[in-house]
């Protein structure tokens, strides 16, 4: 049995679904916090609940007692820890949330792994640990002791905590530094989803770094495949990998792909780099893909087209549901108004 933390999140949902597709039993936990709309998180969970092998528990990893009880009553072979407070810019204004979830919450999970002797812990790190390094592509061997956001600092701290637990207690742990994951069911606070919505609505999009930013966009299905394959590989000690496509794309080129897929032009507003952001990311992920026995298959034009296709369908369904609810509410109101009074 596999525990997936953050199962209602973007990457967590895709990883849980990939495990279910392989016939695995999955327990997913999430606190469904309102950092972005919980409705999207619940929609992901509804998809996962289509499998009888999926169980969901609403648990906040910052709740020590709840996490300890979870590990006490259920034996997990593998823990895939993807729960975290996300968002580089958000961490500037809400530092205590990041300390509670990303530091204390991580401690609760790794303690649970230790106490119940889980075979393999896989946890999410981030490309943000590289800071504003000018040396690209980023290699795992690079020094990463100058993060430029608190979010990045918490992810680096997770790597250090996992290393120390592996050294002290023999825990087998694998940290994965994800690079700009995008695709269907994505987070609405991230640029791909924000740009898609704004372009469709004819709204202006904010292009930070005056359009000079580059990102190693990595399609979510490729990431999920890599994570699941990591869980299948023998693990010894603590290791860290980059997980990226390996071919950075400028933000303006990404917007161009969105425009082609949507059939609409974007209205752009160019702005300076935001606090905590970096100019460019580029992953050297050769070791990871070699270990996983898999190569990312999804070029940017294909991934963007799939994102747009999902976005149109998902929100078309939502609009139909809202229309049906409105009609039902109006019909109920009409019946109540016309009912004979006694």
CSV table of C-alpha atoms in Angstrom, one decimal:
chain,number,residue,atom,x,y,z
A,1,UNK,CA,0.0,0.0,0.0
A,2,UNK,CA,1.2,3.5,-0.9
A,3,UNK,CA,0.6,6.7,1.0
A,4,UNK,CA,0.4,9.9,-1.2
A,5,UNK,CA,0.3,13.1,0.8
A,6,UNK,CA,-1.1,16.1,-1.0
A,7,UNK,CA,-3.3,13.7,-3.1
A,8,UNK,CA,-5.8,16.4,-3.9
A,9,UNK,CA,-3.0,18.6,-5.2
A,10,UNK,CA,-1.8,18.9,-8.8
A,11,UNK,CA,1.1,16.5,-8.9
A,12,UNK,CA,-0.3,14.4,-6.1
A,13,UNK,CA,-3.5,13.7,-8.0
A,14,UNK,CA,-1.6,12.6,-11.1
A,15,UNK,CA,0.7,10.3,-9.1
A,16,UNK,CA,-2.2,8.8,-7.2
A,17,UNK,CA,-4.0,8.2,-10.5
A,18,UNK,CA,-1.0,6.6,-12.1
A,19,UNK,CA,-0.6,4.2,-9.1
A,20,UNK,CA,-4.3,3.3,-9.2
A,21,UNK,CA,-4.0,2.6,-13.0
A,22,UNK,CA,-1.3,0.0,-12.1
A,23,UNK,CA,-3.6,-1.7,-9.6
A,24,UNK,CA,-2.1,-0.3,-6.4
A,25,UNK,CA,-4.0,0.5,-3.2
A,26,UNK,CA,-3.5,4.1,-2.4
A,27,UNK,CA,-4.3,6.1,0.7
A,28,UNK,CA,-4.4,9.9,0.0
A,29,UNK,CA,-4.3,12.6,2.5
A,30,UNK,CA,-4.7,16.4,2.1
A,31,UNK,CA,-6.0,19.3,4.3
A,32,UNK,CA,-7.9,20.9,1.3
A,33,UNK,CA,-6.6,24.3,2.4
A,34,UNK,CA,-7.9,27.4,0.6
A,35,UNK,CA,-4.6,28.6,-0.9
A,36,UNK,CA,-6.5,28.1,-4.2
A,37,UNK,CA,-10.1,26.9,-4.7
A,38,UNK,CA,-10.8,23.7,-2.8
A,39,UNK,CA,-13.4,23.0,-5.5
A,40,UNK,CA,-10.7,22.0,-7.9
A,41,UNK,CA,-9.1,19.8,-5.3
A,42,UNK,CA,-12.4,18.1,-4.6
A,43,UNK,CA,-12.9,17.6,-8.4
A,44,UNK,CA,-9.6,15.8,-8.5
A,45,UNK,CA,-10.6,13.6,-5.5
A,46,UNK,CA,-13.9,12.7,-7.2
A,47,UNK,CA,-11.9,11.3,-10.1
A,48,UNK,CA,-9.7,9.3,-7.8
A,49,UNK,CA,-12.7,8.0,-5.9
A,50,UNK,CA,-13.8,6.3,-9.1
A,51,UNK,CA,-11.4,3.5,-8.1
A,52,UNK,CA,-12.4,1.3,-5.2
A,53,UNK,CA,-8.7,1.0,-4.3
A,54,UNK,CA,-8.5,4.7,-3.3
A,55,UNK,CA,-9.1,5.9,0.2
A,56,UNK,CA,-9.0,9.6,1.2
A,57,UNK,CA,-8.4,11.0,4.7
A,58,UNK,CA,-8.6,14.8,5.4
A,59,UNK,CA,-5.4,15.2,7.4
A,60,UNK,CA,-3.2,18.3,7.9
A,61,UNK,CA,0.4,17.1,8.1
A,62,UNK,CA,1.1,19.9,10.6
A,63,UNK,CA,-1.2,18.0,13.0
A,64,UNK,CA,1.3,15.7,14.8
A,65,UNK,CA,-1.3,13.5,16.5
A,66,UNK,CA,-3.3,12.9,13.3
A,67,UNK,CA,-0.1,11.9,11.4
A,68,UNK,CA,1.0,9.6,14.2
A,69,UNK,CA,-2.4,7.9,14.4
A,70,UNK,CA,-2.3,7.4,10.6
A,71,UNK,CA,1.1,5.6,10.7
A,72,UNK,CA,0.1,3.6,13.8
A,73,UNK,CA,-3.0,2.1,12.2
A,74,UNK,CA,-1.8,1.6,8.6
A,75,UNK,CA,1.4,-0.1,7.3
A,76,UNK,CA,2.7,1.6,4.2
A,77,UNK,CA,5.3,0.1,1.9
A,78,UNK,CA,6.0,3.4,0.3
A,79,UNK,CA,5.3,7.0,1.2
A,80,UNK,CA,5.2,9.6,-1.6
A,81,UNK,CA,5.2,13.0,0.2
A,82,UNK,CA,4.0,15.7,-2.1
A,83,UNK,CA,2.0,17.8,0.5
A,84,UNK,CA,3.5,21.3,1.0
A,85,UNK,CA,2.5,24.9,1.1
A,86,UNK,CA,3.4,25.9,-2.5
A,87,UNK,CA,4.1,29.3,-4.0
A,88,UNK,CA,7.3,31.3,-4.1
A,89,UNK,CA,5.6,34.8,-3.9
A,90,UNK,CA,3.1,33.7,-1.2
A,91,UNK,CA,6.0,32.7,1.1
A,92,UNK,CA,7.1,36.4,1.2
A,93,UNK,CA,3.8,37.4,3.0
A,94,UNK,CA,2.9,34.2,4.9
A,95,UNK,CA,6.2,32.8,6.3
A,96,UNK,CA,4.6,31.0,9.3
A,97,UNK,CA,2.4,28.8,7.0
A,98,UNK,CA,5.6,27.6,5.3
A,99,UNK,CA,7.3,26.8,8.6
A,100,UNK,CA,4.3,24.9,9.9
A,101,UNK,CA,3.6,22.8,6.8
A,102,UNK,CA,6.9,22.5,5.0
A,103,UNK,CA,9.2,22.1,8.0
A,104,UNK,CA,7.1,20.8,10.9
A,105,UNK,CA,4.8,18.8,8.6
A,106,UNK,CA,7.8,17.2,6.9
A,107,UNK,CA,9.2,16.3,10.3
A,108,UNK,CA,5.9,14.6,11.2
A,109,UNK,CA,5.9,12.6,8.0
A,110,UNK,CA,9.6,11.5,8.2
A,111,UNK,CA,9.1,10.5,11.8
A,112,UNK,CA,6.1,8.4,10.8
A,113,UNK,CA,8.3,6.8,8.2
A,114,UNK,CA,11.0,6.1,10.8
A,115,UNK,CA,8.6,4.8,13.5
A,116,UNK,CA,6.7,2.4,11.1
A,117,UNK,CA,9.8,1.4,9.1
A,118,UNK,CA,8.4,2.3,5.7
A,119,UNK,CA,10.5,0.9,2.9
A,120,UNK,CA,11.0,4.0,0.8
A,121,UNK,CA,10.2,7.7,1.2
A,122,UNK,CA,9.9,9.8,-1.9
A,123,UNK,CA,9.5,13.5,-1.3
A,124,UNK,CA,9.1,16.6,-3.4
A,125,UNK,CA,11.9,19.2,-3.4
A,126,UNK,CA,12.0,22.0,-5.9
A,127,UNK,CA,14.2,23.6,-8.6
A,128,UNK,CA,13.9,26.8,-6.5
A,129,UNK,CA,16.7,25.4,-4.2
A,130,UNK,CA,19.2,26.5,-6.9
A,131,UNK,CA,18.4,30.2,-6.3
A,132,UNK,CA,19.5,32.7,-8.9
A,133,UNK,CA,22.4,30.6,-10.0
A,134,UNK,CA,23.9,31.6,-13.3
A,135,UNK,CA,25.4,28.1,-13.9
A,136,UNK,CA,23.0,26.2,-16.2
A,137,UNK,CA,22.0,23.5,-16.6
A,138,UNK,CA,21.5,23.0,-12.9
A,139,UNK,CA,23.2,19.9,-11.6
A,140,UNK,CA,22.4,18.1,-8.4
A,141,UNK,CA,26.1,18.4,-7.3
A,142,UNK,CA,25.9,22.2,-7.3
A,143,UNK,CA,26.0,24.1,-4.0
A,144,UNK,CA,22.5,25.1,-3.1
A,145,UNK,CA,23.0,27.2,0.0
A,146,UNK,CA,21.7,30.6,-1.3
A,147,UNK,CA,17.9,30.2,-1.7
A,148,UNK,CA,16.2,33.5,-2.7
A,149,UNK,CA,12.8,32.7,-1.2
A,150,UNK,CA,11.5,31.2,2.1
A,151,UNK,CA,9.7,28.5,0.0
A,152,UNK,CA,13.1,27.5,-1.5
A,153,UNK,CA,14.7,27.5,1.9
A,154,UNK,CA,12.1,25.1,3.3
A,155,UNK,CA,12.6,22.7,0.4
A,156,UNK,CA,16.4,22.8,1.0
A,157,UNK,CA,15.7,22.1,4.6
A,158,UNK,CA,13.7,19.1,3.7
A,159,UNK,CA,16.7,17.7,1.8
A,160,UNK,CA,18.9,18.2,4.8
A,161,UNK,CA,16.4,16.6,7.2
A,162,UNK,CA,16.0,13.6,4.9
A,163,UNK,CA,19.8,13.3,4.7
A,164,UNK,CA,20.2,13.4,8.5
A,165,UNK,CA,17.4,10.8,9.1
A,166,UNK,CA,18.9,8.5,6.5
A,167,UNK,CA,22.3,8.8,8.2
A,168,UNK,CA,21.0,8.3,11.7
A,169,UNK,CA,18.2,5.8,11.2
A,170,UNK,CA,19.0,4.1,7.8
A,171,UNK,CA,15.9,5.5,6.1
A,172,UNK,CA,15.8,5.1,2.4
A,173,UNK,CA,14.7,8.4,0.9
A,174,UNK,CA,14.7,10.0,-2.5
A,175,UNK,CA,14.2,13.8,-3.0
A,176,UNK,CA,12.9,15.0,-6.4
A,177,UNK,CA,13.6,18.6,-7.5
A,178,UNK,CA,10.7,19.3,-9.8
A,179,UNK,CA,11.0,21.9,-12.6
A,180,UNK,CA,7.9,23.9,-13.6
A,181,UNK,CA,5.4,21.2,-13.8
A,182,UNK,CA,2.3,22.0,-16.0
A,183,UNK,CA,-0.6,20.2,-17.6
A,184,UNK,CA,-4.3,19.3,-17.1
A,185,UNK,CA,-5.7,19.8,-13.6
A,186,UNK,CA,-2.9,22.4,-12.9
A,187,UNK,CA,-2.8,24.9,-10.1
A,188,UNK,CA,-4.8,28.1,-11.0
A,189,UNK,CA,-2.1,30.2,-9.3
A,190,UNK,CA,0.6,29.1,-11.7
A,191,UNK,CA,1.3,30.9,-15.0
A,192,UNK,CA,0.0,28.2,-17.5
A,193,UNK,CA,-3.5,28.2,-15.9
A,194,UNK,CA,-3.6,32.0,-15.2
A,195,UNK,CA,-2.5,32.8,-18.8
A,196,UNK,CA,-5.0,30.3,-20.3
A,197,UNK,CA,-7.9,31.8,-18.3
A,198,UNK,CA,-6.9,35.4,-19.0
A,199,UNK,CA,-6.4,34.9,-22.8
A,200,UNK,CA,-9.8,33.2,-23.2
A,201,UNK,CA,-11.5,36.0,-21.3
A,202,UNK,CA,-9.7,38.7,-23.3
A,203,UNK,CA,-7.9,39.9,-20.2
A,204,UNK,CA,-4.4,41.3,-19.9
A,205,UNK,CA,-1.7,38.8,-18.7
A,206,UNK,CA,1.3,39.9,-16.5
A,207,UNK,CA,4.6,38.9,-18.0
A,208,UNK,CA,7.3,39.2,-15.3
A,209,UNK,CA,11.0,39.7,-16.0
A,210,UNK,CA,10.0,41.7,-19.1
A,211,UNK,CA,9.6,38.5,-21.0
A,212,UNK,CA,13.2,37.4,-20.5
A,213,UNK,CA,12.4,34.5,-18.0
A,214,UNK,CA,13.0,30.9,-19.1
A,215,UNK,CA,11.6,27.8,-17.5
A,216,UNK,CA,12.2,24.1,-17.9
A,217,UNK,CA,8.5,23.3,-18.4
A,218,UNK,CA,7.9,19.6,-17.6
A,219,UNK,CA,4.6,17.9,-18.5
A,220,UNK,CA,2.8,16.4,-15.5
A,221,UNK,CA,2.2,12.9,-16.9
A,222,UNK,CA,5.9,12.5,-17.5
A,223,UNK,CA,6.6,13.6,-13.9
A,224,UNK,CA,4.0,11.2,-12.5
A,225,UNK,CA,5.5,8.4,-14.6
A,226,UNK,CA,9.0,9.2,-13.2
A,227,UNK,CA,7.8,9.3,-9.6
A,228,UNK,CA,6.0,6.0,-9.8
A,229,UNK,CA,9.0,4.4,-11.5
A,230,UNK,CA,11.2,5.7,-8.7
A,231,UNK,CA,8.9,4.0,-6.2
A,232,UNK,CA,9.6,0.7,-8.1
A,233,UNK,CA,13.4,1.0,-8.0
A,234,UNK,CA,15.5,-0.3,-5.1
A,235,UNK,CA,16.6,2.5,-2.8
A,236,UNK,CA,19.6,2.8,-0.5
A,237,UNK,CA,20.5,5.8,1.7
A,238,UNK,CA,19.4,9.3,0.6
A,239,UNK,CA,19.7,10.6,-2.9
A,240,UNK,CA,18.4,13.7,-4.7
A,241,UNK,CA,17.5,14.1,-8.4
A,242,UNK,CA,16.4,16.8,-10.8
A,243,UNK,CA,13.2,16.1,-12.6
A,244,UNK,CA,12.9,18.3,-15.7
A,245,UNK,CA,12.4,18.0,-19.4
A,246,UNK,CA,15.9,19.4,-19.9
A,247,UNK,CA,15.1,22.0,-22.5
A,248,UNK,CA,14.2,25.5,-21.2
A,249,UNK,CA,11.6,27.6,-23.0
A,250,UNK,CA,11.2,31.3,-22.8
A,251,UNK,CA,8.0,32.6,-21.2
A,252,UNK,CA,7.2,34.4,-24.4
A,253,UNK,CA,7.5,31.2,-26.5
A,254,UNK,CA,5.3,29.4,-24.0
A,255,UNK,CA,2.7,32.2,-24.3
A,256,UNK,CA,3.0,31.8,-28.1
A,257,UNK,CA,2.1,28.1,-27.8
A,258,UNK,CA,-0.9,29.0,-25.7
A,259,UNK,CA,-2.0,31.5,-28.3
A,260,UNK,CA,-1.8,28.9,-31.0
A,261,UNK,CA,-3.7,26.3,-29.0
A,262,UNK,CA,-6.4,28.8,-28.0
A,263,UNK,CA,-6.6,30.5,-31.3
A,264,UNK,CA,-6.5,33.9,-29.5
A,265,UNK,CA,-3.8,36.5,-29.1
A,266,UNK,CA,-2.6,37.5,-25.6
A,267,UNK,CA,-2.7,41.1,-24.3
A,268,UNK,CA,0.6,41.4,-22.5
A,269,UNK,CA,1.7,43.7,-19.7
A,270,UNK,CA,5.5,43.5,-19.1
A,271,UNK,CA,6.7,43.8,-15.5
A,272,UNK,CA,9.9,43.4,-13.5
A,273,UNK,CA,11.0,40.2,-11.8
A,274,UNK,CA,9.0,39.6,-8.6
A,275,UNK,CA,10.7,39.0,-5.2
A,276,UNK,CA,11.8,35.4,-4.9
A,277,UNK,CA,11.7,34.7,-8.7
A,278,UNK,CA,14.7,33.6,-10.7
A,279,UNK,CA,15.4,34.5,-14.4
A,280,UNK,CA,16.0,31.0,-15.7
A,281,UNK,CA,15.8,27.3,-14.8
A,282,UNK,CA,17.3,24.4,-16.7
A,283,UNK,CA,17.6,20.8,-15.4
A,284,UNK,CA,20.3,18.3,-15.9
A,285,UNK,CA,18.1,15.3,-15.2
A,286,UNK,CA,20.1,12.6,-17.0
A,287,UNK,CA,20.7,10.6,-13.8
A,288,UNK,CA,17.1,10.6,-12.9
A,289,UNK,CA,15.7,9.5,-16.2
A,290,UNK,CA,18.4,6.8,-16.4
A,291,UNK,CA,17.5,5.6,-13.0
A,292,UNK,CA,13.8,5.6,-13.8
A,293,UNK,CA,14.3,3.8,-17.1
A,294,UNK,CA,12.1,6.4,-18.9
A,295,UNK,CA,12.5,9.5,-21.0
A,296,UNK,CA,10.0,12.5,-20.9
A,297,UNK,CA,8.0,12.2,-24.1
A,298,UNK,CA,5.9,15.3,-24.2
A,299,UNK,CA,7.2,18.4,-26.1
A,300,UNK,CA,5.9,21.8,-25.2
A,301,UNK,CA,3.5,22.1,-28.1
A,302,UNK,CA,1.8,18.8,-27.2
A,303,UNK,CA,1.7,19.5,-23.5
A,304,UNK,CA,0.1,22.9,-24.0
A,305,UNK,CA,-2.4,21.5,-26.5
A,306,UNK,CA,-3.5,18.9,-23.9
A,307,UNK,CA,-3.7,21.6,-21.2
A,308,UNK,CA,-6.0,23.7,-23.3
A,309,UNK,CA,-8.1,20.8,-24.3
A,310,UNK,CA,-8.6,19.8,-20.7
A,311,UNK,CA,-9.3,23.4,-19.6
A,312,UNK,CA,-12.0,23.9,-22.2
A,313,UNK,CA,-13.7,20.6,-21.3
A,314,UNK,CA,-13.4,21.0,-17.5
A,315,UNK,CA,-14.9,24.5,-17.4
A,316,UNK,CA,-17.5,23.7,-19.9
A,317,UNK,CA,-18.7,20.9,-17.6
A,318,UNK,CA,-18.6,23.3,-14.6
A,319,UNK,CA,-20.6,25.8,-16.5
A,320,UNK,CA,-23.2,23.2,-17.3
A,321,UNK,CA,-23.4,22.1,-13.7
A,322,UNK,CA,-23.8,25.7,-12.5
A,323,UNK,CA,-26.5,26.3,-15.1
A,324,UNK,CA,-28.4,23.2,-13.9
A,325,UNK,CA,-28.1,24.3,-10.3
A,326,UNK,CA,-29.4,27.7,-11.2
A,327,UNK,CA,-32.4,26.2,-13.1
A,328,UNK,CA,-33.2,23.9,-10.2
A,329,UNK,CA,-33.0,26.8,-7.7
A,330,UNK,CA,-35.3,28.9,-9.9
A,331,UNK,CA,-37.8,26.1,-10.3
A,332,UNK,CA,-37.8,25.5,-6.6
A,333,UNK,CA,-38.4,29.2,-5.9
A,334,UNK,CA,-41.2,29.3,-8.5
A,335,UNK,CA,-42.9,26.3,-6.9
A,336,UNK,CA,-42.7,27.8,-3.5
A,337,UNK,CA,-44.1,31.1,-4.8
A,338,UNK,CA,-47.0,29.5,-6.6
A,339,UNK,CA,-47.9,27.0,-3.8
A,340,UNK,CA,-51.4,27.7,-2.3
A,341,UNK,CA,-51.3,29.3,1.1
A,342,UNK,CA,-53.3,27.7,3.9
